[in-house]
Amino acid sequence: MRESRLPVAVLGATGVVGQHLVRLLAHHPWFALQAVIASARSAGRPYREAVRWLLPDPIPQSVAEMSVLTAEEIPEGVRVVFSALDAASAEELEPRLARAGYVVVSNASRFRMHPGVPLLVPEVNADHLELLAFQEDFAPGCIVTNPNCSTIGLVLALRPLQERFGLEAVEVTTLQAVSGAGYPGVSALDILGDVIPYIPAEEEKLQTEPLKILGDLRGQRIEPADLRISAQANRVPVLDGHLLCVSVRLRREADAEAVRACWLAYRSPIADLGLPSAPGRPIRVLSEQDAPRPRLHAHLGAGMEVSIGRIRPCAVGHVRFVALVHNTIRGAAGAAILNAELMLRRGWLSLEHPKAGA
Ligand code: NAP
């Protein structure tokens, strides 16, 4: 039977995010996973041997015996590569692959703020995909990115408030899980029984990426949102799930009840597109007084929902709340796959476009 799904590869398939991509793509209805790619350290070995598998589900059978390839060995026919490379490898490899004709759907930070690269959250700024029509730096392929893992939770929470009340200023303090640092990541001796009030470059990402995502598409460029953000990032001894403690100053004053009602009434603007990874409702409002909590709520909606709780008045801004995002699913692998699903639906990917391996 002829394969009707789009052939794809995962770049950085042995890492923390790469494993989630492998898990989510192994049985995807629209994409067929044809290659797992990692560094020369892993290449040539069966995936099950090269990877230090960290997920509770077993390695998908269809992938376990695949031989890990290098980026020079992507099989013919593959058009889309999901990248879970570290930033340094992404800087060199992602443009090279895009210029060779591949569509690179990336988790890495290196090209997120490039003016021609969509920094995409489908529920928030699907129209930013139009940047691809003018993205010449990486032609004939292209690069599309998803934001930093905490940023995704923040912008999903803020978007309904931006539409309804306008946003003036945001203060956010994050409590971020260790899986956000990749594998082996932070040493147990550093994190057990402790909190590390520093994550390299994280605060800068939280202060800049939302302005692009919440900005307006004007012709060939994004006009950043007129919004001030102050961010503080902490690493905490939690496995999965980044918690964000947020205070927000709105442009039109609103109390905590109005803000809660705004989130409860929010409907995903992409709900009708039938994207397989899109949660029915991207925001879940929790009413328990001690929610959300990473262990109890990070996996809601298969890890694709953002949970919000503790909505209350703020003496500095207008309203305070706590949001929770699953960092390796909604904040990384699931986000990249949702981006690619939107691209397919909107006609930016097809079996004919663009040519692979040129
Ligand atoms: P990681 O665990 O360190 O994995 C890095 C992957 O890149 C490994 O598979 C590694 O393969 C591969 N790699 C390194 N050099 C390579 C090369 N020259 N050619 C091909 N593959 C190469 O990192 P991670 O946590 O999964 O993160 C991946 C990316 O996603 C990073 O850019 C990170 O900033 C971003 N991100 C992570 C999260 C999160 O929550 N973890 C969230 C959002 C975004 P080997 O095993 O062979 O070394």
mmCIF file of N, CA, C and O and ligand atoms in Angstrom, residues 11-19 37-43 50-51 68-71 83-90 92-94 106-110 112 146-150 152 177-184 205 235 242 326-329 331-333, ligand 1:
data_model
loop_
_atom_site.group_PDB
_atom_site.id
_atom_site.type_symbol
_atom_site.label_atom_id
_atom_site.label_comp_id
_atom_site.label_asym_id
_atom_site.label_seq_id
_atom_site.Cartn_x
_atom_site.Cartn_y
_atom_site.Cartn_z
ATOM 1 N N LEU A 11 15.843 15.072 14.152
ATOM 2 C CA LEU A 11 17.239 15.458 14.318
ATOM 3 C C LEU A 11 17.469 15.698 15.810
ATOM 4 O O LEU A 11 16.738 16.478 16.429
ATOM 5 N N GLY A 12 18.464 15.022 16.388
ATOM 6 C CA GLY A 12 18.627 15.089 17.854
ATOM 7 C C GLY A 12 17.701 14.096 18.527
ATOM 8 O O GLY A 12 17.186 14.343 19.609
ATOM 9 N N ALA A 13 17.511 12.936 17.849
ATOM 10 C CA ALA A 13 16.491 11.966 18.282
ATOM 11 C C ALA A 13 16.835 11.277 19.591
ATOM 12 O O ALA A 13 15.960 10.684 20.225
ATOM 13 N N THR A 14 18.092 11.345 20.017
ATOM 14 C CA THR A 14 18.472 10.654 21.254
ATOM 15 C C THR A 14 18.330 11.537 22.493
ATOM 16 O O THR A 14 18.470 11.049 23.610
ATOM 17 N N GLY A 15 18.074 12.833 22.317
ATOM 18 C CA GLY A 15 17.964 13.751 23.458
ATOM 19 C C GLY A 15 16.594 13.674 24.120
ATOM 20 O O GLY A 15 15.724 12.895 23.714
ATOM 21 N N VAL A 16 16.403 14.488 25.140
ATOM 22 C CA VAL A 16 15.150 14.473 25.900
ATOM 23 C C VAL A 16 13.969 14.852 25.000
ATOM 24 O O VAL A 16 12.944 14.165 24.961
ATOM 25 N N VAL A 17 14.102 15.948 24.267
ATOM 26 C CA VAL A 17 13.011 16.379 23.386
ATOM 27 C C VAL A 17 12.889 15.413 22.199
ATOM 28 O O VAL A 17 11.782 15.059 21.782
ATOM 29 N N GLY A 18 14.018 14.963 21.690
ATOM 30 C CA GLY A 18 14.008 14.024 20.565
ATOM 31 C C GLY A 18 13.236 12.755 20.893
ATOM 32 O O GLY A 18 12.504 12.213 20.054
ATOM 33 N N GLN A 19 13.353 12.266 22.121
ATOM 34 C CA GLN A 19 12.617 11.054 22.521
ATOM 35 C C GLN A 19 11.116 11.298 22.497
ATOM 36 O O GLN A 19 10.339 10.443 22.065
ATOM 37 N N ILE A 37 18.096 10.787 13.740
ATOM 38 C CA ILE A 37 19.409 11.364 13.461
ATOM 39 C C ILE A 37 19.998 11.918 14.753
ATOM 40 O O ILE A 37 19.292 12.531 15.551
ATOM 41 N N ALA A 38 21.287 11.681 14.946
ATOM 42 C CA ALA A 38 21.970 12.229 16.126
ATOM 43 C C ALA A 38 23.415 12.505 15.723
ATOM 44 O O ALA A 38 23.760 12.559 14.536
ATOM 45 N N SER A 39 24.278 12.686 16.720
ATOM 46 C CA SER A 39 25.667 13.045 16.430
ATOM 47 C C SER A 39 26.437 11.799 15.979
ATOM 48 O O SER A 39 25.955 10.667 16.089
ATOM 49 N N ALA A 40 27.681 12.052 15.570
ATOM 50 C CA ALA A 40 28.539 10.934 15.148
ATOM 51 C C ALA A 40 28.749 9.944 16.299
ATOM 52 O O ALA A 40 29.035 8.771 16.062
ATOM 53 N N ARG A 41 28.587 10.409 17.543
ATOM 54 C CA ARG A 41 28.738 9.512 18.712
ATOM 55 C C ARG A 41 27.713 8.379 18.681
ATOM 56 O O ARG A 41 27.968 7.279 19.135
ATOM 57 N N SER A 42 26.520 8.676 18.160
ATOM 58 C CA SER A 42 25.425 7.700 18.180
ATOM 59 C C SER A 42 25.228 7.008 16.838
ATOM 60 O O SER A 42 24.619 5.936 16.781
ATOM 61 N N ALA A 43 25.705 7.624 15.776
ATOM 62 C CA ALA A 43 25.405 7.129 14.418
ATOM 63 C C ALA A 43 25.934 5.713 14.205
ATOM 64 O O ALA A 43 26.961 5.319 14.754
ATOM 65 N N ALA A 50 21.588 3.322 21.127
ATOM 66 C CA ALA A 50 22.201 4.660 21.153
ATOM 67 C C ALA A 50 21.507 5.584 22.140
ATOM 68 O O ALA A 50 22.128 6.492 22.693
ATOM 69 N N VAL A 51 20.206 5.363 22.353
ATOM 70 C CA VAL A 51 19.438 6.283 23.188
ATOM 71 C C VAL A 51 19.448 5.832 24.651
ATOM 72 O O VAL A 51 19.463 4.636 24.942
ATOM 73 N N VAL A 68 20.705 4.660 13.741
ATOM 74 C CA VAL A 68 20.832 6.116 13.892
ATOM 75 C C VAL A 68 21.744 6.638 12.788
ATOM 76 O O VAL A 68 22.806 6.074 12.521
ATOM 77 N N LEU A 69 21.294 7.722 12.144
ATOM 78 C CA LEU A 69 22.036 8.298 11.022
ATOM 79 C C LEU A 69 22.637 9.640 11.420
ATOM 80 O O LEU A 69 22.229 10.244 12.421
ATOM 81 N N THR A 70 23.575 10.124 10.621
ATOM 82 C CA THR A 70 24.042 11.502 10.785
ATOM 83 C C THR A 70 23.210 12.395 9.866
ATOM 84 O O THR A 70 22.460 11.915 9.002
ATOM 85 N N ALA A 71 23.375 13.703 10.035
ATOM 86 C CA ALA A 71 22.601 14.654 9.225
ATOM 87 C C ALA A 71 22.992 14.588 7.748
ATOM 88 O O ALA A 71 22.275 15.110 6.890
ATOM 89 N N SER A 83 13.715 19.319 14.430
ATOM 90 C CA SER A 83 15.017 19.478 15.068
ATOM 91 C C SER A 83 14.894 19.637 16.567
ATOM 92 O O SER A 83 14.208 20.533 17.057
ATOM 93 N N ALA A 84 15.606 18.756 17.296
ATOM 94 C CA ALA A 84 15.742 18.883 18.755
ATOM 95 C C ALA A 84 17.233 18.937 19.066
ATOM 96 O O ALA A 84 17.715 18.286 19.984
ATOM 97 N N LEU A 85 17.952 19.718 18.254
ATOM 98 C CA LEU A 85 19.393 19.873 18.454
ATOM 99 C C LEU A 85 19.665 20.869 19.558
ATOM 100 O O LEU A 85 18.885 21.797 19.779
ATOM 101 N N ASP A 86 20.817 20.710 20.217
ATOM 102 C CA ASP A 86 21.258 21.776 21.119
ATOM 103 C C ASP A 86 21.585 23.012 20.273
ATOM 104 O O ASP A 86 21.779 22.926 19.052
ATOM 105 N N ALA A 87 21.647 24.182 20.945
ATOM 106 C CA ALA A 87 21.745 25.444 20.210
ATOM 107 C C ALA A 87 22.987 25.500 19.305
ATOM 108 O O ALA A 87 22.918 25.985 18.171
ATOM 109 N N ALA A 88 24.116 24.992 19.806
ATOM 110 C CA ALA A 88 25.351 25.106 19.026
ATOM 111 C C ALA A 88 25.263 24.287 17.740
ATOM 112 O O ALA A 88 25.629 24.769 16.653
ATOM 113 N N SER A 89 24.750 23.060 17.831
ATOM 114 C CA SER A 89 24.627 22.235 16.612
ATOM 115 C C SER A 89 23.571 22.823 15.684
ATOM 116 O O SER A 89 23.714 22.777 14.462
ATOM 117 N N ALA A 90 22.508 23.379 16.271
ATOM 118 C CA ALA A 90 21.438 23.956 15.437
ATOM 119 C C ALA A 90 21.955 25.115 14.609
ATOM 120 O O ALA A 90 21.570 25.284 13.445
ATOM 121 N N GLU A 92 24.698 25.553 13.153
ATOM 122 C CA GLU A 92 25.384 25.130 11.939
ATOM 123 C C GLU A 92 24.482 24.280 11.033
ATOM 124 O O GLU A 92 24.406 24.499 9.830
ATOM 125 N N LEU A 93 23.743 23.345 11.668
ATOM 126 C CA LEU A 93 23.032 22.337 10.860
ATOM 127 C C LEU A 93 21.699 22.822 10.288
ATOM 128 O O LEU A 93 21.334 22.462 9.158
ATOM 129 N N GLU A 94 20.945 23.596 11.061
ATOM 130 C CA GLU A 94 19.590 23.952 10.595
ATOM 131 C C GLU A 94 19.619 24.777 9.303
ATOM 132 O O GLU A 94 18.897 24.454 8.352
ATOM 133 N N SER A 106 11.848 23.524 14.172
ATOM 134 C CA SER A 106 12.879 23.483 15.208
ATOM 135 C C SER A 106 12.396 23.859 16.604
ATOM 136 O O SER A 106 11.568 24.746 16.775
ATOM 137 N N ASN A 107 13.010 23.178 17.582
ATOM 138 C CA ASN A 107 12.857 23.513 19.001
ATOM 139 C C ASN A 107 13.968 24.422 19.493
ATOM 140 O O ASN A 107 13.880 24.965 20.587
ATOM 141 N N ALA A 108 15.043 24.512 18.726
ATOM 142 C CA ALA A 108 16.233 25.208 19.222
ATOM 143 C C ALA A 108 16.034 26.720 19.186
ATOM 144 O O ALA A 108 15.221 27.242 18.431
ATOM 145 N N SER A 109 16.822 27.414 20.016
ATOM 146 C CA SER A 109 16.593 28.856 20.183
ATOM 147 C C SER A 109 17.287 29.709 19.129
ATOM 148 O O SER A 109 16.940 30.874 18.953
ATOM 149 N N ARG A 110 18.254 29.144 18.413
ATOM 150 C CA ARG A 110 19.162 29.971 17.623
ATOM 151 C C ARG A 110 18.459 30.916 16.637
ATOM 152 O O ARG A 110 18.854 32.060 16.477
ATOM 153 N N ARG A 112 15.036 31.695 16.538
ATOM 154 C CA ARG A 112 13.677 32.134 16.926
ATOM 155 C C ARG A 112 13.445 33.617 16.667
ATOM 156 O O ARG A 112 12.354 34.015 16.275
ATOM 157 N N ASN A 146 9.507 26.845 17.406
ATOM 158 C CA ASN A 146 8.580 27.049 18.524
ATOM 159 C C ASN A 146 9.351 27.738 19.649
ATOM 160 O O ASN A 146 10.580 27.687 19.696
ATOM 161 N N PRO A 147 8.641 28.417 20.536
ATOM 162 C CA PRO A 147 9.325 29.223 21.547
ATOM 163 C C PRO A 147 9.962 28.382 22.648
ATOM 164 O O PRO A 147 9.736 27.174 22.743
ATOM 165 N N ASN A 148 10.680 29.084 23.475
ATOM 166 C CA ASN A 148 11.183 28.562 24.750
ATOM 167 C C ASN A 148 10.020 27.926 25.527
ATOM 168 O O ASN A 148 8.885 28.400 25.455
ATOM 169 N N CYS A 149 10.343 26.880 26.290
ATOM 170 C CA CYS A 149 9.297 26.086 26.957
ATOM 171 C C CYS A 149 8.437 26.900 27.936
ATOM 172 O O CYS A 149 7.216 26.713 27.992
ATOM 173 N N SER A 150 9.042 27.808 28.683
ATOM 174 C CA SER A 150 8.244 28.637 29.598
ATOM 175 C C SER A 150 7.463 29.691 28.811
ATOM 176 O O SER A 150 6.323 30.028 29.164
ATOM 177 N N ILE A 152 6.039 29.486 25.989
ATOM 178 C CA ILE A 152 4.805 28.953 25.395
ATOM 179 C C ILE A 152 3.668 29.012 26.415
ATOM 180 O O ILE A 152 2.558 29.454 26.098
ATOM 181 N N ALA A 177 11.421 22.688 35.649
ATOM 182 C CA ALA A 177 11.781 21.286 35.890
ATOM 183 C C ALA A 177 13.169 20.962 35.340
ATOM 184 O O ALA A 177 13.651 21.606 34.403
ATOM 185 N N VAL A 178 13.764 19.901 35.870
ATOM 186 C CA VAL A 178 15.111 19.517 35.428
ATOM 187 C C VAL A 178 15.123 18.969 34.002
ATOM 188 O O VAL A 178 16.122 19.089 33.299
ATOM 189 N N SER A 179 14.015 18.384 33.534
ATOM 190 C CA SER A 179 14.019 17.854 32.156
ATOM 191 C C SER A 179 14.209 18.974 31.136
ATOM 192 O O SER A 179 14.582 18.715 29.997
ATOM 193 N N GLY A 180 13.986 20.203 31.546
ATOM 194 C CA GLY A 180 14.206 21.345 30.655
ATOM 195 C C GLY A 180 15.666 21.575 30.334
ATOM 196 O O GLY A 180 15.991 22.311 29.407
ATOM 197 N N ALA A 181 16.549 20.957 31.097
ATOM 198 C CA ALA A 181 17.982 21.161 30.862
ATOM 199 C C ALA A 181 18.582 20.048 30.012
ATOM 200 O O ALA A 181 19.807 19.954 29.874
ATOM 201 N N GLY A 182 17.743 19.187 29.415
ATOM 202 C CA GLY A 182 18.266 18.100 28.578
ATOM 203 C C GLY A 182 18.892 17.006 29.430
ATOM 204 O O GLY A 182 18.773 17.008 30.656
ATOM 205 N N TYR A 183 19.554 16.039 28.754
ATOM 206 C CA TYR A 183 20.176 14.925 29.467
ATOM 207 C C TYR A 183 21.689 14.958 29.263
ATOM 208 O O TYR A 183 22.123 15.180 28.141
ATOM 209 N N PRO A 184 22.527 14.750 30.277
ATOM 210 C CA PRO A 184 22.198 14.490 31.672
ATOM 211 C C PRO A 184 21.795 15.745 32.434
ATOM 212 O O PRO A 184 21.348 15.630 33.582
ATOM 213 N N LYS A 205 15.132 35.199 27.131
ATOM 214 C CA LYS A 205 14.156 34.583 26.194
ATOM 215 C C LYS A 205 12.731 34.925 26.625
ATOM 216 O O LYS A 205 11.875 35.251 25.795
ATOM 217 N N ARG A 235 15.614 27.006 38.600
ATOM 218 C CA ARG A 235 15.554 25.546 38.369
ATOM 219 C C ARG A 235 15.197 24.888 39.693
ATOM 220 O O ARG A 235 15.805 25.187 40.741
ATOM 221 N N HIS A 242 6.920 23.146 33.972
ATOM 222 C CA HIS A 242 7.397 24.454 34.436
ATOM 223 C C HIS A 242 6.209 25.243 34.996
ATOM 224 O O HIS A 242 5.179 25.390 34.326
ATOM 225 N N HIS A 326 3.702 21.756 30.390
ATOM 226 C CA HIS A 326 4.582 20.581 30.291
ATOM 227 C C HIS A 326 5.720 20.952 29.351
ATOM 228 O O HIS A 326 5.526 21.108 28.141
ATOM 229 N N ASN A 327 6.929 21.082 29.921
ATOM 230 C CA ASN A 327 8.019 21.682 29.156
ATOM 231 C C ASN A 327 8.489 20.864 27.966
ATOM 232 O O ASN A 327 8.856 21.435 26.932
ATOM 233 N N THR A 328 8.477 19.526 28.070
ATOM 234 C CA THR A 328 8.994 18.767 26.926
ATOM 235 C C THR A 328 7.892 18.406 25.922
ATOM 236 O O THR A 328 8.187 17.997 24.811
ATOM 237 N N ILE A 329 6.612 18.573 26.296
ATOM 238 C CA ILE A 329 5.532 18.268 25.343
ATOM 239 C C ILE A 329 5.002 19.593 24.787
ATOM 240 O O ILE A 329 5.399 20.018 23.699
ATOM 241 N N GLY A 331 5.810 22.455 25.642
ATOM 242 C CA GLY A 331 6.930 23.394 25.534
ATOM 243 C C GLY A 331 7.977 22.992 24.518
ATOM 244 O O GLY A 331 8.949 23.723 24.330
ATOM 245 N N ALA A 332 7.833 21.853 23.853
ATOM 246 C CA ALA A 332 8.885 21.434 22.916
ATOM 247 C C ALA A 332 8.316 20.487 21.839
ATOM 248 O O ALA A 332 7.818 20.950 20.814
ATOM 249 N N ALA A 333 8.368 19.159 22.088
ATOM 250 C CA ALA A 333 8.068 18.195 21.021
ATOM 251 C C ALA A 333 6.640 18.343 20.486
ATOM 252 O O ALA A 333 6.412 18.380 19.264
HETATM 253 P P1 NAP B 1 19.669 17.124 24.701
HETATM 254 O O1 NAP B 1 19.015 16.126 25.595
HETATM 255 O O2 NAP B 1 21.014 17.651 25.058
HETATM 256 O O3 NAP B 1 19.756 16.481 23.198
HETATM 257 C C1 NAP B 1 20.551 17.010 22.160
HETATM 258 C C2 NAP B 1 20.443 16.120 20.918
HETATM 259 O O4 NAP B 1 21.230 16.703 19.852
HETATM 260 C C3 NAP B 1 20.996 14.698 21.110
HETATM 261 O O5 NAP B 1 20.168 13.799 20.397
HETATM 262 C C4 NAP B 1 22.371 14.766 20.421
HETATM 263 O O6 NAP B 1 22.794 13.507 19.916
HETATM 264 C C5 NAP B 1 22.028 15.671 19.272
HETATM 265 N N1 NAP B 1 23.207 16.247 18.607
HETATM 266 C C6 NAP B 1 24.220 16.946 19.169
HETATM 267 N N2 NAP B 1 25.117 17.308 18.207
HETATM 268 C C7 NAP B 1 24.657 16.828 17.036
HETATM 269 C C8 NAP B 1 25.114 16.845 15.688
HETATM 270 N N3 NAP B 1 26.250 17.466 15.354
HETATM 271 N N4 NAP B 1 24.386 16.225 14.714
HETATM 272 C C9 NAP B 1 23.224 15.600 15.032
HETATM 273 N N5 NAP B 1 22.719 15.526 16.294
HETATM 274 C C10 NAP B 1 23.439 16.134 17.277
HETATM 275 O O7 NAP B 1 18.743 18.407 24.516
HETATM 276 P P2 NAP B 1 17.128 18.583 24.733
HETATM 277 O O8 NAP B 1 16.793 18.957 26.118
HETATM 278 O O9 NAP B 1 16.452 17.411 24.098
HETATM 279 O O10 NAP B 1 16.869 19.904 23.876
HETATM 280 C C11 NAP B 1 16.949 19.922 22.454
HETATM 281 C C12 NAP B 1 16.671 21.329 21.961
HETATM 282 O O11 NAP B 1 15.343 21.701 22.314
HETATM 283 C C13 NAP B 1 17.605 22.380 22.595
HETATM 284 O O12 NAP B 1 17.935 23.328 21.609
HETATM 285 C C14 NAP B 1 16.760 22.974 23.702
HETATM 286 O O13 NAP B 1 17.133 24.317 23.995
HETATM 287 C C15 NAP B 1 15.363 22.912 23.089
HETATM 288 N N6 NAP B 1 14.271 22.834 24.054
HETATM 289 C C16 NAP B 1 14.319 21.952 25.099
HETATM 290 C C17 NAP B 1 13.247 21.889 25.990
HETATM 291 C C18 NAP B 1 13.230 20.949 27.174
HETATM 292 O O14 NAP B 1 12.267 21.064 27.999
HETATM 293 N N7 NAP B 1 14.188 20.038 27.328
HETATM 294 C C19 NAP B 1 12.134 22.703 25.798
HETATM 295 C C20 NAP B 1 12.113 23.590 24.704
HETATM 296 C C21 NAP B 1 13.178 23.621 23.843
HETATM 297 P P3 NAP B 1 23.850 12.539 20.740
HETATM 298 O O15 NAP B 1 23.000 11.755 21.710
HETATM 299 O O16 NAP B 1 24.414 11.673 19.666
HETATM 300 O O17 NAP B 1 24.849 13.421 21.401
#
